[in-house]
mmCIF file of N, CA and C in Angstrom:
data_model
loop_
_atom_site.group_PDB
_atom_site.id
_atom_site.type_symbol
_atom_site.label_atom_id
_atom_site.label_comp_id
_atom_site.label_asym_id
_atom_site.label_seq_id
_atom_site.Cartn_x
_atom_site.Cartn_y
_atom_site.Cartn_z
ATOM 1 N N MET A 27 -34.131 14.964 33.422
ATOM 2 C CA MET A 27 -33.011 15.052 34.334
ATOM 3 C C MET A 27 -33.273 16.197 35.299
ATOM 4 N N GLY A 28 -33.142 15.948 36.597
ATOM 5 C CA GLY A 28 -33.410 16.960 37.597
ATOM 6 C C GLY A 28 -32.293 17.983 37.694
ATOM 7 N N ALA A 29 -32.561 19.052 38.456
ATOM 8 C CA ALA A 29 -31.580 20.128 38.608
ATOM 9 C C ALA A 29 -30.303 19.622 39.265
ATOM 10 N N LYS A 30 -30.440 18.716 40.252
ATOM 11 C CA LYS A 30 -29.249 18.185 40.923
ATOM 12 C C LYS A 30 -28.409 17.345 39.969
ATOM 13 N N SER A 31 -29.047 16.555 39.127
ATOM 14 C CA SER A 31 -28.313 15.716 38.174
ATOM 15 C C SER A 31 -27.541 16.567 37.176
ATOM 16 N N LYS A 32 -28.165 17.650 36.686
ATOM 17 C CA LYS A 32 -27.487 18.526 35.732
ATOM 18 C C LYS A 32 -26.307 19.228 36.386
ATOM 19 N N ALA A 33 -26.472 19.658 37.628
ATOM 20 C CA ALA A 33 -25.382 20.323 38.340
ATOM 21 C C ALA A 33 -24.223 19.357 38.543
ATOM 22 N N GLY A 34 -24.527 18.113 38.886
ATOM 23 C CA GLY A 34 -23.479 17.107 39.058
ATOM 24 C C GLY A 34 -22.757 16.814 37.763
ATOM 25 N N SER A 35 -23.489 16.761 36.654
ATOM 26 C CA SER A 35 -22.877 16.511 35.344
ATOM 27 C C SER A 35 -21.927 17.639 34.964
ATOM 28 N N ARG A 36 -22.323 18.873 35.219
ATOM 29 C CA ARG A 36 -21.459 20.014 34.898
ATOM 30 C C ARG A 36 -20.196 19.987 35.753
ATOM 31 N N ARG A 37 -20.339 19.584 36.998
ATOM 32 C CA ARG A 37 -19.182 19.542 37.885
ATOM 33 C C ARG A 37 -18.136 18.568 37.342
ATOM 34 N N PHE A 38 -18.562 17.397 36.893
ATOM 35 C CA PHE A 38 -17.619 16.418 36.372
ATOM 36 C C PHE A 38 -17.097 16.805 34.993
ATOM 37 N N ALA A 39 -17.823 17.635 34.271
ATOM 38 C CA ALA A 39 -17.377 18.081 32.950
ATOM 39 C C ALA A 39 -16.163 19.001 33.053
ATOM 40 N N ASN A 40 -15.885 19.542 34.242
ATOM 41 C CA ASN A 40 -14.739 20.422 34.439
ATOM 42 C C ASN A 40 -13.410 19.672 34.390
ATOM 43 N N TYR A 41 -13.442 18.358 34.541
ATOM 44 C CA TYR A 41 -12.221 17.568 34.540
ATOM 45 C C TYR A 41 -11.925 17.079 33.129
ATOM 46 N N PRO A 42 -10.625 17.001 32.771
ATOM 47 C CA PRO A 42 -10.311 16.516 31.420
ATOM 48 C C PRO A 42 -10.689 15.044 31.262
ATOM 49 N N ARG A 43 -11.156 14.694 30.098
ATOM 50 C CA ARG A 43 -11.531 13.310 29.804
ATOM 51 C C ARG A 43 -10.263 12.467 29.671
ATOM 52 N N LEU A 44 -10.269 11.289 30.264
ATOM 53 C CA LEU A 44 -9.131 10.386 30.147
ATOM 54 C C LEU A 44 -9.084 9.827 28.737
ATOM 55 N N ASN A 45 -7.931 9.912 28.131
ATOM 56 C CA ASN A 45 -7.763 9.392 26.780
ATOM 57 C C ASN A 45 -6.377 8.752 26.671
ATOM 58 N N PRO A 46 -6.174 7.601 27.327
ATOM 59 C CA PRO A 46 -4.849 6.979 27.300
ATOM 60 C C PRO A 46 -4.486 6.490 25.902
ATOM 61 N N LEU A 47 -3.200 6.573 25.600
ATOM 62 C CA LEU A 47 -2.712 6.091 24.312
ATOM 63 C C LEU A 47 -2.642 4.569 24.326
ATOM 64 N N GLY A 48 -2.662 3.982 23.168
ATOM 65 C CA GLY A 48 -2.488 2.543 23.072
ATOM 66 C C GLY A 48 -1.041 2.163 23.374
ATOM 67 N N ILE A 49 -0.836 0.945 23.793
ATOM 68 C CA ILE A 49 0.508 0.474 24.095
ATOM 69 C C ILE A 49 1.097 -0.114 22.820
ATOM 70 N N GLY A 50 2.176 0.488 22.365
ATOM 71 C CA GLY A 50 2.832 0.022 21.150
ATOM 72 C C GLY A 50 4.154 -0.662 21.450
ATOM 73 N N ARG A 51 4.773 -1.139 20.429
ATOM 74 C CA ARG A 51 6.027 -1.875 20.553
ATOM 75 C C ARG A 51 7.172 -0.982 21.026
ATOM 76 N N ASP A 52 7.153 0.284 20.662
ATOM 77 C CA ASP A 52 8.280 1.174 20.926
ATOM 78 C C ASP A 52 8.095 2.090 22.135
ATOM 79 N N ILE A 53 7.095 1.873 22.952
ATOM 80 C CA ILE A 53 6.848 2.754 24.096
ATOM 81 C C ILE A 53 7.842 2.445 25.222
ATOM 82 N N SER A 54 8.404 3.500 25.812
ATOM 83 C CA SER A 54 9.330 3.317 26.932
ATOM 84 C C SER A 54 8.536 3.102 28.215
ATOM 85 N N ALA A 55 9.212 2.616 29.247
ATOM 86 C CA ALA A 55 8.544 2.402 30.530
ATOM 87 C C ALA A 55 8.027 3.723 31.091
ATOM 88 N N ALA A 56 8.824 4.784 30.970
ATOM 89 C CA ALA A 56 8.404 6.094 31.477
ATOM 90 C C ALA A 56 7.165 6.592 30.742
ATOM 91 N N ASP A 57 7.152 6.469 29.420
ATOM 92 C CA ASP A 57 5.979 6.899 28.650
ATOM 93 C C ASP A 57 4.764 6.035 28.949
ATOM 94 N N LEU A 58 4.983 4.753 29.151
ATOM 95 C CA LEU A 58 3.880 3.853 29.498
ATOM 96 C C LEU A 58 3.199 4.321 30.777
ATOM 97 N N ILE A 59 3.986 4.616 31.803
ATOM 98 C CA ILE A 59 3.421 5.064 33.079
ATOM 99 C C ILE A 59 2.780 6.440 32.933
ATOM 100 N N ASP A 60 3.467 7.375 32.275
ATOM 101 C CA ASP A 60 2.951 8.742 32.150
ATOM 102 C C ASP A 60 1.700 8.844 31.285
ATOM 103 N N GLN A 61 1.577 8.010 30.268
ATOM 104 C CA GLN A 61 0.498 8.172 29.302
ATOM 105 C C GLN A 61 -0.663 7.202 29.469
ATOM 106 N N THR A 62 -0.502 6.159 30.268
ATOM 107 C CA THR A 62 -1.592 5.191 30.368
ATOM 108 C C THR A 62 -2.088 4.954 31.787
ATOM 109 N N PHE A 63 -1.291 5.201 32.799
ATOM 110 C CA PHE A 63 -1.702 4.945 34.178
ATOM 111 C C PHE A 63 -2.359 6.210 34.724
ATOM 112 N N MET A 64 -3.655 6.375 34.492
ATOM 113 C CA MET A 64 -4.307 7.648 34.795
ATOM 114 C C MET A 64 -5.345 7.595 35.907
ATOM 115 N N ALA A 65 -5.938 6.470 36.189
ATOM 116 C CA ALA A 65 -7.050 6.445 37.134
ATOM 117 C C ALA A 65 -6.855 5.360 38.190
ATOM 118 N N TYR A 66 -7.533 5.557 39.287
ATOM 119 C CA TYR A 66 -7.564 4.591 40.382
ATOM 120 C C TYR A 66 -6.148 4.227 40.820
ATOM 121 N N ASN A 67 -5.867 2.962 41.069
ATOM 122 C CA ASN A 67 -4.554 2.557 41.560
ATOM 123 C C ASN A 67 -3.456 2.817 40.535
ATOM 124 N N GLY A 68 -3.772 2.737 39.257
ATOM 125 C CA GLY A 68 -2.794 3.076 38.230
ATOM 126 C C GLY A 68 -2.373 4.534 38.329
ATOM 127 N N GLY A 69 -3.325 5.394 38.644
ATOM 128 C CA GLY A 69 -3.023 6.809 38.833
ATOM 129 C C GLY A 69 -2.131 7.046 40.034
ATOM 130 N N ARG A 70 -2.355 6.280 41.100
ATOM 131 C CA ARG A 70 -1.502 6.413 42.277
ATOM 132 C C ARG A 70 -0.096 5.899 41.981
ATOM 133 N N LEU A 71 0.000 4.838 41.194
ATOM 134 C CA LEU A 71 1.308 4.322 40.781
ATOM 135 C C LEU A 71 2.048 5.369 39.950
ATOM 136 N N ARG A 72 1.320 6.025 39.078
ATOM 137 C CA ARG A 72 1.905 7.087 38.251
ATOM 138 C C ARG A 72 2.417 8.227 39.127
ATOM 139 N N GLU A 73 1.629 8.648 40.106
ATOM 140 C CA GLU A 73 2.049 9.714 41.010
ATOM 141 C C GLU A 73 3.292 9.313 41.791
ATOM 142 N N ALA A 74 3.351 8.061 42.247
ATOM 143 C CA ALA A 74 4.515 7.578 42.988
ATOM 144 C C ALA A 74 5.757 7.560 42.102
ATOM 145 N N ALA A 75 5.617 7.103 40.870
ATOM 146 C CA ALA A 75 6.753 7.070 39.945
ATOM 147 C C ALA A 75 7.258 8.481 39.657
ATOM 148 N N GLN A 76 6.344 9.424 39.482
ATOM 149 C CA GLN A 76 6.746 10.809 39.231
ATOM 150 C C GLN A 76 7.419 11.412 40.459
ATOM 151 N N LEU A 77 6.908 11.107 41.637
ATOM 152 C CA LEU A 77 7.514 11.604 42.873
ATOM 153 C C LEU A 77 8.941 11.089 43.012
ATOM 154 N N ILE A 78 9.122 9.799 42.782
ATOM 155 C CA ILE A 78 10.462 9.220 42.899
ATOM 156 C C ILE A 78 11.405 9.831 41.875
ATOM 157 N N SER A 79 10.974 9.934 40.630
ATOM 158 C CA SER A 79 11.873 10.421 39.580
ATOM 159 C C SER A 79 12.183 11.911 39.690
ATOM 160 N N LYS A 80 11.239 12.709 40.164
ATOM 161 C CA LYS A 80 11.444 14.156 40.203
ATOM 162 C C LYS A 80 11.981 14.671 41.532
ATOM 163 N N LYS A 81 11.607 14.039 42.623
ATOM 164 C CA LYS A 81 11.943 14.592 43.932
ATOM 165 C C LYS A 81 13.013 13.812 44.688
ATOM 166 N N MET A 82 13.059 12.504 44.511
ATOM 167 C CA MET A 82 13.937 11.705 45.354
ATOM 168 C C MET A 82 15.243 11.311 44.673
ATOM 169 N N LEU A 83 15.196 10.823 43.470
ATOM 170 C CA LEU A 83 16.410 10.339 42.815
ATOM 171 C C LEU A 83 17.407 11.443 42.489
ATOM 172 N N PRO A 84 16.988 12.584 41.912
ATOM 173 C CA PRO A 84 17.967 13.613 41.565
ATOM 174 C C PRO A 84 18.693 14.210 42.769
ATOM 175 N N LYS A 85 18.069 14.201 43.916
ATOM 176 C CA LYS A 85 18.655 14.822 45.100
ATOM 177 C C LYS A 85 19.304 13.793 46.019
ATOM 178 N N ASN A 86 19.498 12.578 45.522
ATOM 179 C CA ASN A 86 20.070 11.510 46.339
ATOM 180 C C ASN A 86 19.302 11.335 47.636
ATOM 181 N N GLY A 87 17.997 11.361 47.547
ATOM 182 C CA GLY A 87 17.146 11.187 48.714
ATOM 183 C C GLY A 87 17.193 9.766 49.244
ATOM 184 N N THR A 88 16.725 9.606 50.449
ATOM 185 C CA THR A 88 16.629 8.291 51.072
ATOM 186 C C THR A 88 15.275 7.699 50.720
ATOM 187 N N VAL A 89 15.273 6.466 50.245
ATOM 188 C CA VAL A 89 14.037 5.800 49.849
ATOM 189 C C VAL A 89 13.768 4.654 50.806
ATOM 190 N N GLY A 90 12.628 4.735 51.489
ATOM 191 C CA GLY A 90 12.196 3.661 52.370
ATOM 192 C C GLY A 90 11.055 2.902 51.733
ATOM 193 N N LEU A 91 10.957 1.625 52.052
ATOM 194 C CA LEU A 91 9.915 0.778 51.488
ATOM 195 C C LEU A 91 9.206 0.072 52.626
ATOM 196 N N THR A 92 7.892 0.190 52.682
ATOM 197 C CA THR A 92 7.115 -0.541 53.674
ATOM 198 C C THR A 92 6.318 -1.620 52.965
ATOM 199 N N LEU A 93 6.277 -2.796 53.561
ATOM 200 C CA LEU A 93 5.622 -3.952 52.953
ATOM 201 C C LEU A 93 4.629 -4.568 53.921
ATOM 202 N N THR A 94 3.493 -4.969 53.412
ATOM 203 C CA THR A 94 2.533 -5.752 54.183
ATOM 204 C C THR A 94 2.009 -6.856 53.287
ATOM 205 N N GLY A 95 1.548 -7.893 53.890
ATOM 206 C CA GLY A 95 1.016 -9.004 53.109
ATOM 207 C C GLY A 95 2.112 -9.969 52.695
ATOM 208 N N ALA A 96 1.714 -11.025 52.074
ATOM 209 C CA ALA A 96 2.636 -12.102 51.707
ATOM 210 C C ALA A 96 3.281 -11.839 50.348
ATOM 211 N N LEU A 97 4.158 -10.849 50.277
ATOM 212 C CA LEU A 97 4.801 -10.511 49.013
ATOM 213 C C LEU A 97 5.938 -11.464 48.671
ATOM 214 N N THR A 98 6.733 -11.823 49.662
ATOM 215 C CA THR A 98 7.860 -12.716 49.406
ATOM 216 C C THR A 98 7.396 -14.094 48.951
ATOM 217 N N PRO A 99 6.414 -14.729 49.624
ATOM 218 C CA PRO A 99 5.943 -16.024 49.126
ATOM 219 C C PRO A 99 5.345 -15.945 47.718
ATOM 220 N N ALA A 100 4.891 -14.766 47.315
ATOM 221 C CA ALA A 100 4.335 -14.592 45.968
ATOM 222 C C ALA A 100 5.429 -14.397 44.919
ATOM 223 N N GLY A 101 6.682 -14.363 45.349
ATOM 224 C CA GLY A 101 7.802 -14.255 44.419
ATOM 225 C C GLY A 101 8.345 -12.863 44.213
ATOM 226 N N LEU A 102 7.816 -11.864 44.918
ATOM 227 C CA LEU A 102 8.287 -10.497 44.701
ATOM 228 C C LEU A 102 9.664 -10.238 45.291
ATOM 229 N N GLY A 103 10.060 -11.025 46.279
ATOM 230 C CA GLY A 103 11.400 -10.856 46.846
ATOM 231 C C GLY A 103 12.466 -11.088 45.801
ATOM 232 N N LYS A 104 12.389 -12.220 45.162
ATOM 233 C CA LYS A 104 13.383 -12.616 44.161
ATOM 234 C C LYS A 104 13.263 -11.803 42.872
ATOM 235 N N SER A 105 12.038 -11.525 42.449
ATOM 236 C CA SER A 105 11.847 -10.869 41.155
ATOM 237 C C SER A 105 11.954 -9.353 41.206
ATOM 238 N N CYS A 106 11.705 -8.755 42.370
ATOM 239 C CA CYS A 106 11.592 -7.300 42.430
ATOM 240 C C CYS A 106 12.418 -6.682 43.558
ATOM 241 N N LEU A 107 12.211 -7.139 44.783
ATOM 242 C CA LEU A 107 12.829 -6.488 45.937
ATOM 243 C C LEU A 107 14.350 -6.626 45.953
ATOM 244 N N ILE A 108 14.860 -7.830 45.772
ATOM 245 C CA ILE A 108 16.310 -8.037 45.807
ATOM 246 C C ILE A 108 17.004 -7.253 44.692
ATOM 247 N N PRO A 109 16.528 -7.306 43.444
ATOM 248 C CA PRO A 109 17.174 -6.482 42.405
ATOM 249 C C PRO A 109 17.132 -4.982 42.709
ATOM 250 N N MET A 110 16.034 -4.496 43.285
ATOM 251 C CA MET A 110 15.949 -3.071 43.623
ATOM 252 C C MET A 110 16.934 -2.711 44.725
ATOM 253 N N MET A 111 17.103 -3.609 45.691
ATOM 254 C CA MET A 111 18.069 -3.365 46.762
ATOM 255 C C MET A 111 19.495 -3.375 46.209
ATOM 256 N N LYS A 112 19.816 -4.356 45.385
ATOM 257 C CA LYS A 112 21.161 -4.445 44.809
ATOM 258 C C LYS A 112 21.479 -3.247 43.919
ATOM 259 N N ALA A 113 20.477 -2.712 43.249
ATOM 260 C CA ALA A 113 20.674 -1.554 42.370
ATOM 261 C C ALA A 113 20.743 -0.241 43.142
ATOM 262 N N GLY A 114 20.464 -0.281 44.446
ATOM 263 C CA GLY A 114 20.553 0.920 45.265
ATOM 264 C C GLY A 114 19.313 1.786 45.274
ATOM 265 N N PHE A 115 18.170 1.257 44.830
ATOM 266 C CA PHE A 115 16.939 2.042 44.816
ATOM 267 C C PHE A 115 16.262 2.098 46.177
ATOM 268 N N ILE A 116 16.563 1.166 47.063
ATOM 269 C CA ILE A 116 15.911 1.087 48.371
ATOM 270 C C ILE A 116 16.975 1.216 49.449
ATOM 271 N N ASP A 117 16.784 2.171 50.368
ATOM 272 C CA ASP A 117 17.738 2.373 51.454
ATOM 273 C C ASP A 117 17.355 1.613 52.715
ATOM 274 N N TRP A 118 16.059 1.481 52.969
ATOM 275 C CA TRP A 118 15.613 0.719 54.141
ATOM 276 C C TRP A 118 14.244 0.123 53.888
ATOM 277 N N ILE A 119 13.936 -0.942 54.650
ATOM 278 C CA ILE A 119 12.663 -1.655 54.511
ATOM 279 C C ILE A 119 12.072 -1.893 55.892
ATOM 280 N N VAL A 120 10.773 -1.709 56.005
ATOM 281 C CA VAL A 120 10.001 -2.120 57.177
ATOM 282 C C VAL A 120 8.949 -3.084 56.664
ATOM 283 N N SER A 121 8.845 -4.242 57.310
ATOM 284 C CA SER A 121 7.942 -5.270 56.812
ATOM 285 C C SER A 121 7.161 -5.908 57.948
ATOM 286 N N THR A 122 5.979 -6.411 57.621
ATOM 287 C CA THR A 122 5.225 -7.205 58.584
ATOM 288 C C THR A 122 5.833 -8.598 58.637
ATOM 289 N N GLY A 123 5.385 -9.394 59.573
ATOM 290 C CA GLY A 123 5.901 -10.747 59.729
ATOM 291 C C GLY A 123 5.584 -11.667 58.572
ATOM 292 N N ALA A 124 4.642 -11.303 57.716
ATOM 293 C CA ALA A 124 4.269 -12.166 56.596
ATOM 294 C C ALA A 124 5.371 -12.248 55.550
ATOM 295 N N ASN A 125 6.324 -11.352 55.604
ATOM 296 C CA ASN A 125 7.401 -11.349 54.611
ATOM 297 C C ASN A 125 8.662 -11.875 55.225
#
């Protein structure tokens, strides 16, 4: 292993190793997101959920939702967007013409 490879290995060793817990029958939605969504897009979803729960909801913040792509034809309007709007989680929406 060359000097550059060893230096690169040490650099990545500074980060904690991902060790997500298994999904059990009694895990809550919050624990599921906090303990298993750690990398890539799952990690970004986790960050978004934490941002909403810690910064926006307690302070009665305004929540905007931007949409692109064909989400409504895929069934997300009926299954996700409308219930979130009725529950008061979304204050405004900006969407492309595909929705």
